[in-house]
CSV table of C-alpha atoms in Angstrom, one decimal:
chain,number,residue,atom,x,y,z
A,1,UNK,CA,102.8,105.4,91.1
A,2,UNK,CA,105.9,106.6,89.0
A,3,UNK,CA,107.4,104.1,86.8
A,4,UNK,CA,110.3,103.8,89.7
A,5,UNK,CA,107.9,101.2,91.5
A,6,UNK,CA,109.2,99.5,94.6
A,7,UNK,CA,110.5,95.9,94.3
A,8,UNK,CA,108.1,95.0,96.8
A,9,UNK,CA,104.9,96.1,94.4
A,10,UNK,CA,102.8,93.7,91.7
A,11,UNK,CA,104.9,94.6,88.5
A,12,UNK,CA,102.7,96.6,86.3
A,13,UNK,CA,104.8,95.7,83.0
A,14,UNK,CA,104.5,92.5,83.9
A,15,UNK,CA,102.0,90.9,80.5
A,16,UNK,CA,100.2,88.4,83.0
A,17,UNK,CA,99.2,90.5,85.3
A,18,UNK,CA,96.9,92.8,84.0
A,19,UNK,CA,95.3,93.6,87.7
A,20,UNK,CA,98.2,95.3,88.4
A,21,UNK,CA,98.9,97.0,85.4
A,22,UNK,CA,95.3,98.2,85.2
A,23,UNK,CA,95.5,99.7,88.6
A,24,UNK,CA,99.0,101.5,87.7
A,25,UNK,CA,98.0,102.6,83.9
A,26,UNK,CA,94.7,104.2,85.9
A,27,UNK,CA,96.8,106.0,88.4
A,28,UNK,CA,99.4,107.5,85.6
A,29,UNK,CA,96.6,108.4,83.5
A,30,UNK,CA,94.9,110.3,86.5
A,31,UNK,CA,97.6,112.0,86.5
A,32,UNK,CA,99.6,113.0,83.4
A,33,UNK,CA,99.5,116.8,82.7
A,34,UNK,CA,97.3,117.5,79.8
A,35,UNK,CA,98.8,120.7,78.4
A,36,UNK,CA,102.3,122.0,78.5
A,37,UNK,CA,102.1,124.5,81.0
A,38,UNK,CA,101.4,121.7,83.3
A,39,UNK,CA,104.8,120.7,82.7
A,40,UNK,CA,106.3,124.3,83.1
A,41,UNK,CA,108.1,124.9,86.3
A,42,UNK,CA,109.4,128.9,86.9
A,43,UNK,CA,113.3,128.7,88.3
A,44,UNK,CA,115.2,131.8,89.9
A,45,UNK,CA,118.4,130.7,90.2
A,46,UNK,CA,119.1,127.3,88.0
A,47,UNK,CA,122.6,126.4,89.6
A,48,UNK,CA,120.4,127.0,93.1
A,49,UNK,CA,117.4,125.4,92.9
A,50,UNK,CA,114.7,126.3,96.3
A,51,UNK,CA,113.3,123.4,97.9
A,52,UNK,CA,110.0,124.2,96.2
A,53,UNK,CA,111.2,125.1,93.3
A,54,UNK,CA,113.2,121.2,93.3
A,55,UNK,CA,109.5,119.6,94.7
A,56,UNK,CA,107.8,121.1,91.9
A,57,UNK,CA,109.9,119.6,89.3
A,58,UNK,CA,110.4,116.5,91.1
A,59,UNK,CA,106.2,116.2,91.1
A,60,UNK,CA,106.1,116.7,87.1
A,61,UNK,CA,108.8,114.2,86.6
A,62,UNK,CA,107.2,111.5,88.6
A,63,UNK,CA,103.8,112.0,87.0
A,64,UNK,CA,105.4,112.7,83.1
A,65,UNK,CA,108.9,111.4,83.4
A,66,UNK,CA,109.9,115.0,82.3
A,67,UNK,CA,109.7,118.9,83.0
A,68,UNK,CA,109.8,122.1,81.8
A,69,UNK,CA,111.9,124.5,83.6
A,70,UNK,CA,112.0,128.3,83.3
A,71,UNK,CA,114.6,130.4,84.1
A,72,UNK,CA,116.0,133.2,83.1
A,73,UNK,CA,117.2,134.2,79.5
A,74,UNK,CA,120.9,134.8,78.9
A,75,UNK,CA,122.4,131.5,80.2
A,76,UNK,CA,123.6,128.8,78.1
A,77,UNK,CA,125.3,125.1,78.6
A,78,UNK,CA,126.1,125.5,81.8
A,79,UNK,CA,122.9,125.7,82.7
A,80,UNK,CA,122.6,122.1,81.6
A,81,UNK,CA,125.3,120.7,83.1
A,82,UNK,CA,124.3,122.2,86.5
A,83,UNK,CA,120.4,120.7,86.2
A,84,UNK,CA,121.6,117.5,84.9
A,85,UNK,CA,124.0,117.1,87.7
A,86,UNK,CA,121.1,118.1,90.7
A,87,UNK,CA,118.8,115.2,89.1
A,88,UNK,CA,121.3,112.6,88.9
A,89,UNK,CA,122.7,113.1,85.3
A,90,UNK,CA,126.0,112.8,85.1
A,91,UNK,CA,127.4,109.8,82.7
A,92,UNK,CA,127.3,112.1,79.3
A,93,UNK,CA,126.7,110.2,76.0
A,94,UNK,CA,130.4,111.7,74.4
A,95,UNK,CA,128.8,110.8,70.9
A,96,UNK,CA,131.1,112.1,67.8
A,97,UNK,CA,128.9,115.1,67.4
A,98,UNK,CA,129.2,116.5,70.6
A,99,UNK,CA,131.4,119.1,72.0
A,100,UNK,CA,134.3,118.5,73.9
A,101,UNK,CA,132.2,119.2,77.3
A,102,UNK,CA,129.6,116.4,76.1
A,103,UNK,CA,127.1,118.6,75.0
A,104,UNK,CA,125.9,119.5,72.0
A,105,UNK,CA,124.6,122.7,70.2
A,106,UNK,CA,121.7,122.2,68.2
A,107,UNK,CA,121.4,124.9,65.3
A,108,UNK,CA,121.6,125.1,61.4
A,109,UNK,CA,124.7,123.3,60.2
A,110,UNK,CA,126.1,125.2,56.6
A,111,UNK,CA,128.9,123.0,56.3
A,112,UNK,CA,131.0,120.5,57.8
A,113,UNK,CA,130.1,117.7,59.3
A,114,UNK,CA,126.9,117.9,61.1
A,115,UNK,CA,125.3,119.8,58.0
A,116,UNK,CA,124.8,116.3,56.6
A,117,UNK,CA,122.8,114.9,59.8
A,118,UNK,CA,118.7,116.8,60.0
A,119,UNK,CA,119.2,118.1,63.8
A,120,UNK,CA,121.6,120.4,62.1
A,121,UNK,CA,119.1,121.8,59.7
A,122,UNK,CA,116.1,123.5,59.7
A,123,UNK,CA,114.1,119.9,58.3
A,124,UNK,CA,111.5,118.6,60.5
A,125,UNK,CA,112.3,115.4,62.9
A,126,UNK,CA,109.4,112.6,62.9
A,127,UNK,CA,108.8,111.0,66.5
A,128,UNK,CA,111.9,109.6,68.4
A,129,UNK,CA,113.6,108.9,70.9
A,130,UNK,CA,117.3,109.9,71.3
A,131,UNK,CA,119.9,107.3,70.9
A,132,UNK,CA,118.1,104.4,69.5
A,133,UNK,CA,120.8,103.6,67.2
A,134,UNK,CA,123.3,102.9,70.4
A,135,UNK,CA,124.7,99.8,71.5
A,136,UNK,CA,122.4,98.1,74.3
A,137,UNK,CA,125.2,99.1,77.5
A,138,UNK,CA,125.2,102.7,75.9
A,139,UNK,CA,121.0,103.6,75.6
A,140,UNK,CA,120.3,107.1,76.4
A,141,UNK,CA,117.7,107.1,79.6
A,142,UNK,CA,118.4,111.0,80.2
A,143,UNK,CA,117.6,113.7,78.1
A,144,UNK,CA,118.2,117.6,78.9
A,145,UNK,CA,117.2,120.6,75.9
A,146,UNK,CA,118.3,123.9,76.9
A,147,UNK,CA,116.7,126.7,74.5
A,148,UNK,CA,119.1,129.7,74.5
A,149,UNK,CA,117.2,131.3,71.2
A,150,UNK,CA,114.2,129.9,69.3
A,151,UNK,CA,113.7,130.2,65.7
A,152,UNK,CA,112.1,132.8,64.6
A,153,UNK,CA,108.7,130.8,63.6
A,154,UNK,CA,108.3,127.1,63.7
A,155,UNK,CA,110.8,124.9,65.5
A,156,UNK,CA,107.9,123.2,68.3
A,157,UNK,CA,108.0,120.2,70.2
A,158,UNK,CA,105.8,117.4,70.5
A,159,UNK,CA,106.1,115.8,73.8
A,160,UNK,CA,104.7,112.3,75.1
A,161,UNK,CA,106.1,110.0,77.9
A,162,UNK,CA,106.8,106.3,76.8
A,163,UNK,CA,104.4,105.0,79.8
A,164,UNK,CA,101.7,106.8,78.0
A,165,UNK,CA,102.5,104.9,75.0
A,166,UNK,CA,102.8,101.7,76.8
A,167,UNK,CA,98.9,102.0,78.0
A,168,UNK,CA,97.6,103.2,75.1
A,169,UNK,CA,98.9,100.3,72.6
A,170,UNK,CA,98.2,97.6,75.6
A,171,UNK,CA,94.8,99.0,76.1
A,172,UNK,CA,94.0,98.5,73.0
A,173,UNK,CA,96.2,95.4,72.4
A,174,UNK,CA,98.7,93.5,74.7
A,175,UNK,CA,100.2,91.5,71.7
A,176,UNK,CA,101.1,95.4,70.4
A,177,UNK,CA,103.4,95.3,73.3
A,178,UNK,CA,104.5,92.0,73.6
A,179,UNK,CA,106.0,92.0,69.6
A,180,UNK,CA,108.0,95.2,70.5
A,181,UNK,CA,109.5,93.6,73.3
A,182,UNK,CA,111.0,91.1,70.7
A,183,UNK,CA,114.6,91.7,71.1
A,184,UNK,CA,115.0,92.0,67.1
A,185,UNK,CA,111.9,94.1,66.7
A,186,UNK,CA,113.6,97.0,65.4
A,187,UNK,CA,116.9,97.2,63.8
A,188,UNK,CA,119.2,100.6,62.9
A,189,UNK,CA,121.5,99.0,59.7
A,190,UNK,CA,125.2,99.3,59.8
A,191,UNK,CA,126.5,102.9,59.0
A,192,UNK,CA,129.7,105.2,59.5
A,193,UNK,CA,130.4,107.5,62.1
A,194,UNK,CA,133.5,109.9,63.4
A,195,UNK,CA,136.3,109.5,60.9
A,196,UNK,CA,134.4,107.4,58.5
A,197,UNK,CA,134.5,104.2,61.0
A,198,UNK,CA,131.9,101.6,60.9
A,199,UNK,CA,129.1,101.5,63.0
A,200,UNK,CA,127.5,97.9,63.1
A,201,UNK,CA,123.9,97.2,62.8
A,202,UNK,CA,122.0,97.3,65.9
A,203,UNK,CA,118.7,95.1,66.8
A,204,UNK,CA,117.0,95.4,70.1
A,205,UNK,CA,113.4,95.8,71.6
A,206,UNK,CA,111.0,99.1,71.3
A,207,UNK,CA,110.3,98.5,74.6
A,208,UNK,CA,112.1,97.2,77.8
A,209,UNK,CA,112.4,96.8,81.6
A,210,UNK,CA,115.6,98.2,83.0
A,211,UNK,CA,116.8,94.8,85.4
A,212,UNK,CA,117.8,97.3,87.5
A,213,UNK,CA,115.2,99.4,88.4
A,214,UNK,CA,111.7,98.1,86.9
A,215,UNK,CA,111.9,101.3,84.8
A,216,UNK,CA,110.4,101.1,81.3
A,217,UNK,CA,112.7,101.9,78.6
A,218,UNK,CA,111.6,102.9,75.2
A,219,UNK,CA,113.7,102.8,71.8
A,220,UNK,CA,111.9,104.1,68.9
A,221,UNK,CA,112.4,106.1,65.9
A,222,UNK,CA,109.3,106.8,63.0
A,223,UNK,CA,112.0,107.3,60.4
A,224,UNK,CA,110.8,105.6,56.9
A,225,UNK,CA,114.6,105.3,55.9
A,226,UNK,CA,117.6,103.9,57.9
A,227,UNK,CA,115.2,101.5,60.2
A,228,UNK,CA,114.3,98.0,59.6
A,229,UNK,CA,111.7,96.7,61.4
A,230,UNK,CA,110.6,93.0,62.0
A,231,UNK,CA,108.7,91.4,58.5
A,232,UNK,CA,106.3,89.0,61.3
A,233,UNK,CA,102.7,90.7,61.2
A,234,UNK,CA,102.2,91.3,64.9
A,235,UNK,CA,105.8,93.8,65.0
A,236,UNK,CA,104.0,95.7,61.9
A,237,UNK,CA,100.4,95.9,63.3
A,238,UNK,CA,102.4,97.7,66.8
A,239,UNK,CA,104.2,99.5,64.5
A,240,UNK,CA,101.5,100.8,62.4
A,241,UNK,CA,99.1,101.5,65.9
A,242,UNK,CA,101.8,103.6,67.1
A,243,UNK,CA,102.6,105.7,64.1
A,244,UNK,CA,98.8,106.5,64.5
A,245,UNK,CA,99.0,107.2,68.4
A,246,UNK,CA,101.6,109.6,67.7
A,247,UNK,CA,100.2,111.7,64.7
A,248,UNK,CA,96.9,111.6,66.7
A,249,UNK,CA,96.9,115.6,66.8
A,250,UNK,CA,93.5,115.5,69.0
A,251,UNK,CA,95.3,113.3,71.5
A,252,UNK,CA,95.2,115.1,75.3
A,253,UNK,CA,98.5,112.7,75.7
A,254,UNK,CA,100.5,114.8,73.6
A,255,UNK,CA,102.0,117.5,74.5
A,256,UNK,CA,103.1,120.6,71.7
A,257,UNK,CA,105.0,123.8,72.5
A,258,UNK,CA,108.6,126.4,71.5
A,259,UNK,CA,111.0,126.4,74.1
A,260,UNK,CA,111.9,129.9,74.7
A,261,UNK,CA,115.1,131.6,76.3
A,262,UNK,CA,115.9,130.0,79.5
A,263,UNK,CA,113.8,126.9,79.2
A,264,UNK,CA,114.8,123.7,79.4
A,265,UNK,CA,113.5,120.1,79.2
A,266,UNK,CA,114.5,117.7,81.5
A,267,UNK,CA,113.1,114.3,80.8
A,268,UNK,CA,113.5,110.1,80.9
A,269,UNK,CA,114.3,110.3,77.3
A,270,UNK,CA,110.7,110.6,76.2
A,271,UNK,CA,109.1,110.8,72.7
A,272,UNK,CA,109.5,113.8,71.0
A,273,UNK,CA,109.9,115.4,67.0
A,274,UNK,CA,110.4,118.7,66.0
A,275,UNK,CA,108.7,121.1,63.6
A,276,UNK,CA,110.5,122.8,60.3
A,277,UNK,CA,111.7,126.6,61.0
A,278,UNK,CA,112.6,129.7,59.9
A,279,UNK,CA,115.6,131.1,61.2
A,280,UNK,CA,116.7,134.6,61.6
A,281,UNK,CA,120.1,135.8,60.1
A,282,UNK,CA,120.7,137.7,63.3
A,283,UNK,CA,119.3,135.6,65.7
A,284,UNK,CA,119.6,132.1,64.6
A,285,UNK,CA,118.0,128.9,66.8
A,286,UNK,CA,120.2,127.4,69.3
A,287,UNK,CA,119.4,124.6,71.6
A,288,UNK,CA,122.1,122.7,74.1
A,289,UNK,CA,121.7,119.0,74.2
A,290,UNK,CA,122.8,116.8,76.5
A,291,UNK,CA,122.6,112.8,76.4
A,292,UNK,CA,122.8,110.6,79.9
A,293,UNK,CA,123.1,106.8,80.4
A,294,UNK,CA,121.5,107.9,83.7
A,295,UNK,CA,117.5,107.9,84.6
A,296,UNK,CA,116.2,110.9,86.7
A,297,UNK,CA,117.1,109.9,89.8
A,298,UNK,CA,114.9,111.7,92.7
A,299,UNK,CA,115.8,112.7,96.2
């Protein structure tokens, strides 16, 4: 059962029911892809996706809340404007950094004013999830990364869908889950943003249920700088079990991998970071990035 339950079904998120949530954390383990090329879905035409091709990527989503398409090398942003839009992505996050369409262009930053922000440079990126430093009404649910070149060495993905680490940290401890539902569990401090204007502090929960649709929602970052998190011992103990989940490199949860030419991810915002690279003068990395407010939403 995907993490779009019905209304009518035992909620498996729910922390006094663990019948239910043992029969659902069974079920998505059974089946979560355990390599990447489970995820990896060939396209022909991605502004006309075939029925089977559309199934096939609709299966990995509901068993991974993402997928890996791959299509042919050569086209660029459009590309993810057109996939967002056939899975229900359509309310862009128009953050500062973006491009005027509401996407943005991941590569090495010499100057201006993305050089100062690590997307923009060739620096590794520690575990995440996109847009944890936005107000509550504006969290990022939808992630798309379009790969029009990779770097010339480095520059992989690690991959891992935030149901996955929902079972791990309850199996081994529910109270890891109930302290990062505290709503001050995590806090981003005040900074700037577009034009030197302040952004305030933001507290919320790592994880939480969307009212909407009983979807889990996860809001996490493994930065050591720029993130406060709760001082009571039971938010640290989660935090620290966590960190270890994710730089678990024998784990069969995560998934690693390069996006190459034409491949894109399409995903519920899940857990990711990014290995350093080297980047060719003639070539350099480029990867399209688009934020949603919108969940997958399946036909």
């Amino acid at each position: 059962m995907s993490s779009m339950h019905a209304a009518c079904m035992p909620d498996p998120f729910d922390l006094n029911n663990p019948a239910a949530f043992a029969r659902w954390s069974e079920a998505r383990l059974a089946g979560y892809p355990r390599r990447l090329e489970d995820l990896v879905v060939e396209i022909g035409d991605p502004y006309r996706l075939t029925t089977a091709e559309y199934e096939a990527m609709a299966d990995r989503i509901r068993r991974a809340n993402m997928v890996i398409y791959a299509g042919p090398p050569g086209v660029e942003r459009d590309v993810v404007m057109a996939l967002g839009q056939r899975f229900g992505l359509r309310r862009l996050d128009r953050n500062w950094l973006a491009d005027s369409d509401g996407l943005t262009p991941l590569s090495v930053a010499a100057d201006g004013t993305r050089s100062g922000y690590i997307p923009y440079t060739d620096r590794a990126i520690s575990w995440h999830t996109d847009g944890y430093y936005n107000a509550p009404d504006r969290q990022i649910r939808g992630l798309l990364l379009h790969c029009a070149q990779p770097a010339a060495a480095g520059g992989s993905n690690g991959l891992l869908d935030p149901e996955l680490a929902y079972i791990l940290l309850r199996n081994l401890n529910p109270d890891y889950v109930r302290a990062l539902m505290a709503p001050d569990a995590l806090t981003i401090p005040a900074g700037t943003q577009a034009g030197g204007s302040p952004r305030p502090a933001r507290s919320g929960p790592v994880f939480s249920i969307d009212p909407q649709t009983g979807a889990l929602h996860m809001r996490y970052t493994a930065r050591q700088r720029n993130a406060v998190w709760k001082a009571e011992g039971p938010v640290q103990e989660a935090r620290a079990c966590l960190e270890s989940l994710l730089q678990d490199e024998s784990s069969s949860c995560v998934l690693r991998g390069t996006l190459q030419p034409g491949m894109g991810l399409i995903s519920n915002n899940v857990l990711h970071d990014r290995t350093a690279f080297i980047d060719s003068a003639e070539r350099p990395r480029l990867l399209f990035r688009g934020r949603y407010y919108d969940r997958i939403a399946l036909a």
